[in-house]
Coordinates of C-alpha atoms and ligand atoms in Angstrom, one line a residue:
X95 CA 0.0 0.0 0.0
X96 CA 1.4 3.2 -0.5
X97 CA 2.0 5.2 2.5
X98 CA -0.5 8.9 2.4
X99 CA 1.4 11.7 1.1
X100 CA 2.7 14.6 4.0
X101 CA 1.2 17.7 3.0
X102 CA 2.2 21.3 3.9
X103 CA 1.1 24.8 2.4
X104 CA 0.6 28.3 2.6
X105 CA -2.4 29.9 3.3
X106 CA -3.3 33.6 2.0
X107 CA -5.7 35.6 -0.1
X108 CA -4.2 35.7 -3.2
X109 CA -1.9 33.2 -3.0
X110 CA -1.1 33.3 -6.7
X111 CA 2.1 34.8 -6.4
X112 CA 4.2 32.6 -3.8
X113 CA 7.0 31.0 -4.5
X114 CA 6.6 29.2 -1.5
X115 CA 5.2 25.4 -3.2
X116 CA 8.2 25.5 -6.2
X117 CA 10.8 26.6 -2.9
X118 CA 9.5 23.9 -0.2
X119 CA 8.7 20.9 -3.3
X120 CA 12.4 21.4 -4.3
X121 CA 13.6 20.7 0.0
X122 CA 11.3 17.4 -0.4
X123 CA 12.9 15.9 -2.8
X124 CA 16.9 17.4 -2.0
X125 CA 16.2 15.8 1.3
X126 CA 14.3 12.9 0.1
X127 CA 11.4 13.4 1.3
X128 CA 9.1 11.1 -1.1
X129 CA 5.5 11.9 -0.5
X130 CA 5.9 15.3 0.8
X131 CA 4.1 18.2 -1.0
X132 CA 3.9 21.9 -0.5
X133 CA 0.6 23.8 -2.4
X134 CA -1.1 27.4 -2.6
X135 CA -4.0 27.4 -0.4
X136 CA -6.6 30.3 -1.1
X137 CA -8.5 31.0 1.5
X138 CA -10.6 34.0 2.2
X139 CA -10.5 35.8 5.9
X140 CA -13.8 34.0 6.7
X141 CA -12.7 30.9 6.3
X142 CA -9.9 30.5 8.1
X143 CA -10.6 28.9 11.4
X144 CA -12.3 26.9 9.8
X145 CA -10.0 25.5 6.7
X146 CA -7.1 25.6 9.3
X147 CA -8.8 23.0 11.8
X148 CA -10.0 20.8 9.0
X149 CA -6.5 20.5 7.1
X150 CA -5.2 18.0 9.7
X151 CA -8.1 15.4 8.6
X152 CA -7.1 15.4 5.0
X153 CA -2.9 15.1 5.5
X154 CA -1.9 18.3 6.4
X155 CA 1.4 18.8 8.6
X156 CA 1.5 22.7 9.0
X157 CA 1.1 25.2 6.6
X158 CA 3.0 28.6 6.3
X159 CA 0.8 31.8 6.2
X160 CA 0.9 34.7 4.5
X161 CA -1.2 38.1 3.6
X162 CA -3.7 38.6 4.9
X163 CA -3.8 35.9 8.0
X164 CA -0.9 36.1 10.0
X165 CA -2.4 37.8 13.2
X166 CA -5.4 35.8 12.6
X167 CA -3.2 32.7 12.2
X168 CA -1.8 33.8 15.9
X169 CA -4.8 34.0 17.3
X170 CA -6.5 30.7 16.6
X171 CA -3.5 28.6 17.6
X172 CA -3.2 26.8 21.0
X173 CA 0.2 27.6 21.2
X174 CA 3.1 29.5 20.4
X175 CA 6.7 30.8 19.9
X176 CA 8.2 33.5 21.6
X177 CA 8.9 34.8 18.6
X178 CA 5.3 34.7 17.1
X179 CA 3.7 36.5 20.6
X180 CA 6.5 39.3 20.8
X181 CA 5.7 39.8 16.6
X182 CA 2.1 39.4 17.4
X183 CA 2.2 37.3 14.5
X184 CA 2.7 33.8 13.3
X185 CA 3.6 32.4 9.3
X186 CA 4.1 29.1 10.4
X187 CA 1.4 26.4 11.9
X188 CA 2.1 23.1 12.7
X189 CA -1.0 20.5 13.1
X190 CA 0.4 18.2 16.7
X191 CA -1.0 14.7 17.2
X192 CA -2.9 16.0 20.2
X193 CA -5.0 17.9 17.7
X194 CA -3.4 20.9 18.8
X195 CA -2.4 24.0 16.8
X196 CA 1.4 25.5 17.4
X197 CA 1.7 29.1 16.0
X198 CA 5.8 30.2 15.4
X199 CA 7.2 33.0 13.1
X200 CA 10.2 32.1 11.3
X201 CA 9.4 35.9 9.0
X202 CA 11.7 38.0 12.0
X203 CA 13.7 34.7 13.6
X204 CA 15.4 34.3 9.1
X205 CA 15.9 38.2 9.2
X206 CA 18.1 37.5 12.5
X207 CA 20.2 34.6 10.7
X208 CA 20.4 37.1 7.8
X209 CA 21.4 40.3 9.1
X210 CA 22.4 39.5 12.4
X211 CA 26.2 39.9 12.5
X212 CA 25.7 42.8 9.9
X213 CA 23.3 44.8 12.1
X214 CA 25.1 44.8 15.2
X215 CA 25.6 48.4 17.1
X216 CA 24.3 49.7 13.7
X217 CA 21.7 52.4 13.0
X218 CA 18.4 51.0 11.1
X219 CA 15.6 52.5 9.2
X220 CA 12.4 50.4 8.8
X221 CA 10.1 51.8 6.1
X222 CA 6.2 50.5 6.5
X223 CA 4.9 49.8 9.5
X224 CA 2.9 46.6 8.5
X225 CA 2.7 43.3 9.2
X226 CA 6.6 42.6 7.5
X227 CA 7.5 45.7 9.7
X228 CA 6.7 44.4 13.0
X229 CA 8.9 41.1 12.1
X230 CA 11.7 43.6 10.6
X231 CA 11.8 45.9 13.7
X232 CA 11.8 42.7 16.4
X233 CA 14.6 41.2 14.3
X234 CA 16.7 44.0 14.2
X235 CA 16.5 45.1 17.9
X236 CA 17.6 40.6 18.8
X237 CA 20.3 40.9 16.5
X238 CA 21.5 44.4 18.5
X239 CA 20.6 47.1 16.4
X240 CA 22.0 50.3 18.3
X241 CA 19.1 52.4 17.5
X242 CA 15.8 51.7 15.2
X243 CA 13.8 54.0 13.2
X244 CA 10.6 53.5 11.4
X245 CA 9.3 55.9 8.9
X246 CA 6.0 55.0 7.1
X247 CA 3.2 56.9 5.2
X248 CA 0.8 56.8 7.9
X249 CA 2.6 58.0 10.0
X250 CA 0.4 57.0 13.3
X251 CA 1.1 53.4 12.5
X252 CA 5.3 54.1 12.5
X253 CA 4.2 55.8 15.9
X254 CA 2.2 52.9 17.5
X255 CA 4.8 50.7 15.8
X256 CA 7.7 51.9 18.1
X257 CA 5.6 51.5 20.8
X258 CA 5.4 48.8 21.1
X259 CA 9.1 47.9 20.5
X260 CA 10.6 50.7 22.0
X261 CA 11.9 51.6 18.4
X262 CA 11.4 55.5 17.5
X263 CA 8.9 57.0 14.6
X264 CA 10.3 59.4 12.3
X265 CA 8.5 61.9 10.2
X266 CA 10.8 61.4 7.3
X267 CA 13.6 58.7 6.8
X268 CA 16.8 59.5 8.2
X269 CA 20.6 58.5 7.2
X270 CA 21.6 55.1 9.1
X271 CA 23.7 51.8 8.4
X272 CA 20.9 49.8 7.2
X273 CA 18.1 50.8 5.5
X274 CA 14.9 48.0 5.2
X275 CA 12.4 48.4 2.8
X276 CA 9.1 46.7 4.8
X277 CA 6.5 48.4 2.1
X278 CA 5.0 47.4 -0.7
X279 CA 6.7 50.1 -2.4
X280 CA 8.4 48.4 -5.6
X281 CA 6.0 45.6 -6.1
X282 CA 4.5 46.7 -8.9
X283 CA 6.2 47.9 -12.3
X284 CA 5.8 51.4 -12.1
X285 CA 4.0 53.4 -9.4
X286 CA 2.3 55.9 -10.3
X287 CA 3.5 59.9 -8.7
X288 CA 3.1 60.6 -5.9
X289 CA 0.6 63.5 -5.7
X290 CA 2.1 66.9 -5.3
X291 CA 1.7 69.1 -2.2
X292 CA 0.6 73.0 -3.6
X293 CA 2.3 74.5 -0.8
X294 CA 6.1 72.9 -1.8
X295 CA 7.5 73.6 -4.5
X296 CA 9.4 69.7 -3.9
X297 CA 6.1 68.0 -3.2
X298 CA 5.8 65.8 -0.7
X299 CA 4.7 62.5 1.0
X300 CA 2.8 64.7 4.0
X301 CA 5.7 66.3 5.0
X302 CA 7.1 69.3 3.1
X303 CA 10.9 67.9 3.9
X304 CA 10.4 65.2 1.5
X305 CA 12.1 66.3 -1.6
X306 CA 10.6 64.4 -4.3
X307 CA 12.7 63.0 -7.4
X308 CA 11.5 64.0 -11.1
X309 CA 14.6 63.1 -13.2
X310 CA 15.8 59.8 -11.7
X311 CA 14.0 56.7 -13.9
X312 CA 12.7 55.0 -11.0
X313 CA 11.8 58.4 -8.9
X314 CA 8.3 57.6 -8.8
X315 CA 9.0 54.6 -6.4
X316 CA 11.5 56.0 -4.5
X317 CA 9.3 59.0 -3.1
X318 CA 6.6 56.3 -2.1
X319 CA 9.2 56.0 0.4
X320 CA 10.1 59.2 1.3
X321 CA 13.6 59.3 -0.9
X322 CA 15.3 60.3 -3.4
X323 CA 17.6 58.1 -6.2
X324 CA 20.7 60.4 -4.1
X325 CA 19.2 59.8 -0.7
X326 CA 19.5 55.7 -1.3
X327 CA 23.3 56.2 -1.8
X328 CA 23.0 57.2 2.2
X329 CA 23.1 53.6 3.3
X330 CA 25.7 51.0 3.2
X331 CA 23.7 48.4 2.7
X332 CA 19.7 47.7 1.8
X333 CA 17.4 44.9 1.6
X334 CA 14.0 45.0 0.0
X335 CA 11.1 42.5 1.2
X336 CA 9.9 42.9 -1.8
X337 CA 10.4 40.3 -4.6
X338 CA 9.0 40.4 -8.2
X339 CA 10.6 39.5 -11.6
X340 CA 13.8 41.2 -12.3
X341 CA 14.9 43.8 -9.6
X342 CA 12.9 46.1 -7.7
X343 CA 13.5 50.3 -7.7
X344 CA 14.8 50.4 -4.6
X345 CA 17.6 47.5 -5.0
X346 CA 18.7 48.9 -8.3
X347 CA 19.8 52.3 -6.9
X348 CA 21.5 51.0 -4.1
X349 CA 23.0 48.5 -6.1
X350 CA 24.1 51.7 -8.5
X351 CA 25.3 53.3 -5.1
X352 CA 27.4 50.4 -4.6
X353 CA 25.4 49.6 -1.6
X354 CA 25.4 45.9 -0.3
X355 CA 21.8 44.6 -0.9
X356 CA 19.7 41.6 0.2
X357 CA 16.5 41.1 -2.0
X358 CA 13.0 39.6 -1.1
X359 CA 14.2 35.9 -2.2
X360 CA 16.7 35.8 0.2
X361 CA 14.4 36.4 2.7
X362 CA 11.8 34.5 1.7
X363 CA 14.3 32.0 1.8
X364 CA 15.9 32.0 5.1
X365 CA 12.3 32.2 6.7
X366 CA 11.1 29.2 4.7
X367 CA 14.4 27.1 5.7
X368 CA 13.3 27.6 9.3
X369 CA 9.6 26.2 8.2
X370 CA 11.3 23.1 7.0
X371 CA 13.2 22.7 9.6
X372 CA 10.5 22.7 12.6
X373 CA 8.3 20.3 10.4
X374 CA 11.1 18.0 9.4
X375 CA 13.7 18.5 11.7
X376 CA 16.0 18.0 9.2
X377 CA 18.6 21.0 7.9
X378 CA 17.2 22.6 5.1
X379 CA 18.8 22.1 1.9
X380 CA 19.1 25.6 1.4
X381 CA 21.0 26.1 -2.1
X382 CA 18.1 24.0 -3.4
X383 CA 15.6 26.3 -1.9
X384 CA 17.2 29.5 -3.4
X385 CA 17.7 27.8 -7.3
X386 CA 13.9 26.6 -7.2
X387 CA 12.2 29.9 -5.9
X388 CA 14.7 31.7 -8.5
X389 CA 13.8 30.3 -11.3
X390 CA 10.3 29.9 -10.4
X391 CA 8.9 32.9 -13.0
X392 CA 5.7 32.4 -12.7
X393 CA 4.3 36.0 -11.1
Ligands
NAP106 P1 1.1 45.2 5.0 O1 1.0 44.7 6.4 O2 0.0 45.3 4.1 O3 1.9 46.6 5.0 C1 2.1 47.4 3.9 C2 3.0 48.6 4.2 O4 3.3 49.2 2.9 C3 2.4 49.6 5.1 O5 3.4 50.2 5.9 C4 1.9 50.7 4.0 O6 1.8 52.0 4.5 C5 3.0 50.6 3.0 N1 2.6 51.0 1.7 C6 1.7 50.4 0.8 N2 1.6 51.1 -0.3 C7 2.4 52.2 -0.2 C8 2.7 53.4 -1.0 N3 2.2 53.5 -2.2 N4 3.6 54.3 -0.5 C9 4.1 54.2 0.7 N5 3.9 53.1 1.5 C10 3.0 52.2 1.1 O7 2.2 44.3 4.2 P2 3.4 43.4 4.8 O8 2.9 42.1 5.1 O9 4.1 44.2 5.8 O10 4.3 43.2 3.4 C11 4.9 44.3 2.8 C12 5.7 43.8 1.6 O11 6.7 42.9 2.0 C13 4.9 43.1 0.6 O12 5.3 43.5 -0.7 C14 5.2 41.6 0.8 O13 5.0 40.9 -0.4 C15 6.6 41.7 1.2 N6 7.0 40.6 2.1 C16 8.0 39.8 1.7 C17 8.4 38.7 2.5 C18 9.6 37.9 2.0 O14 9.7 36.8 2.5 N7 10.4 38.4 1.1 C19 7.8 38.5 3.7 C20 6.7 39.3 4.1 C21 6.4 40.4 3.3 P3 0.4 52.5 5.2 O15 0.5 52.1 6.6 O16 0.6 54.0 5.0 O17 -0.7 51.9 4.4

């Protein structure tokens, strides 16, 4: 008889995009893992709690979770990580034989193994104030950040951000070491202008400070967050969140700045090698993982 297949996920609404199934199918079989698979699962807000506590009838393992049901994802699990409360959020689930539901977050925990030695006793800036954000800023301050900022368009959300953290809100983005790009600034091809303010003659993001770029190819992204192509060459080294075909606007002037960068893959990477390695605990076959959700083209 052959033995039921393992099965893992990732839950969000859309799911369309992730590179997450190509990424984790590629671990299985590196690590020979016959019978494993990873797949999308859509699922709406409403139907969460319910599709979660039904998956372990039909195979599941865990899933991962992404946009919009992480802090949801939190809440209906009977237990969690440190790391999952202090973020307030959890991307990973795994389905016990108790029946029970274990929240962790492996999003902040893969930004530590990433930057960690990097970001020690150096100044950050955090753009966004999301749920990427909250990971970002609790990652930086474990791995010893000396001071962290957090600028974001709203800017009552960077305020209720460092809060909560003990981080600091700033009304535009100051210079620092690092600079992390937590929006969903560059996701798209081309954003469109950023309206202009009447009362500047440099336009602004809310706050007349912001000088907005017209010339630079890319400007239009840039001032989403608050910069300028010149203000990028600032910081020593960048990573972007975001990952899409090709390079985002952000990466591309700090790469032309001669910046060290990190993209969205990377990340998406490091947090998905954790994943693997609570449900198999087995060390993820991380080379693997990088190749498959690299040449997975498929958003
Ligand atoms: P989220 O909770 O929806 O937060 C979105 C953030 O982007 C908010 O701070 C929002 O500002 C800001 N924003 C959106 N449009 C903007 C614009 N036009 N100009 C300026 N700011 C804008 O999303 P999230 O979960 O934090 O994710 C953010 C990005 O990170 C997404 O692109 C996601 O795909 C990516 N991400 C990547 C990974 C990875 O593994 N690589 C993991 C997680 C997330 P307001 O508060 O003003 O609305």
């Amino acid at each position: 008889m052959t033995p039921a297949a393992v099965r893992l996920g990732v839950l969000g609404w859309p799911v369309a995009h992730s590179r997450s199934p190509a990424m984790h199918n590629a671990a299985f079989a590196a690590a020979g893992l016959t019978g494993w698979r990873y797949q999308r699962l859509p699922v709406p807000p409403q139907l969460l709690g319910e599709t979660v506590r039904g998956l372990p009838a039909v195979g599941f393992l865990g899933a991962n979770v992404t946009i919009p049901h992480k802090a949801a994802a939190l809440a209906l699990a009977d237990t969690a990580t440190e790391a999952a409360r202090e973020i307030g959020a959890a991307n990973t689930l795994s389905f016990v034989e108790d029946g029970a539901i274990e929240a962790d977050n492996t999003d902040g925990p893969g930004l530590v193994d990433l930057l960690g030695a990097d970001v020690r006793g150096r100044r950050a800036l955090v753009l966004g104030a999301g749920g990427s954000a909250r990971a970002a800023v609790w990652a930086l301050m474990r791995a010893g950040a000396a001071d962290v900022a957090i600028w974001n368009r709203t800017a009552e959300r960077a305020g209720e951000l460092a809060s909560a953290f003990g981080a600091r809100a700033v009304k535009a983005p100051e210079p620092a070491d690092v600079l992390v790009n937590c929006t969903s600034v560059g996701l798209v091809e081309a954003e469109p202008p950023v309206p202009e303010n009447p009362d500047s003659d440099a336009g602004s993001l809310g706050d007349p400070d912001i000088r907005l770029e017209r010339s630079a190819t890319q400007g239009c992204a840039l001032n989403h967050l608050g910069l300028t192509f010149d203000q990028v060459g600032g910081y020593a080294h960048v990573i972007d969140l975001v990952y899409r075909p090709g390079t985002t606007p952000l990466l591309a002037a700090a790469r032309a700045h001669d910046a060290r960068t990190l993209d969205g893959l990377s990340i998406l990477v490091a947090q998905g090698a954790l994943s693997f390695e609570r449900w198999t605990g087995l060390p993820a076959p991380r080379g693997e993982m990088e190749r498959a959700a690299r040449s997975e083209q498929s958003d």
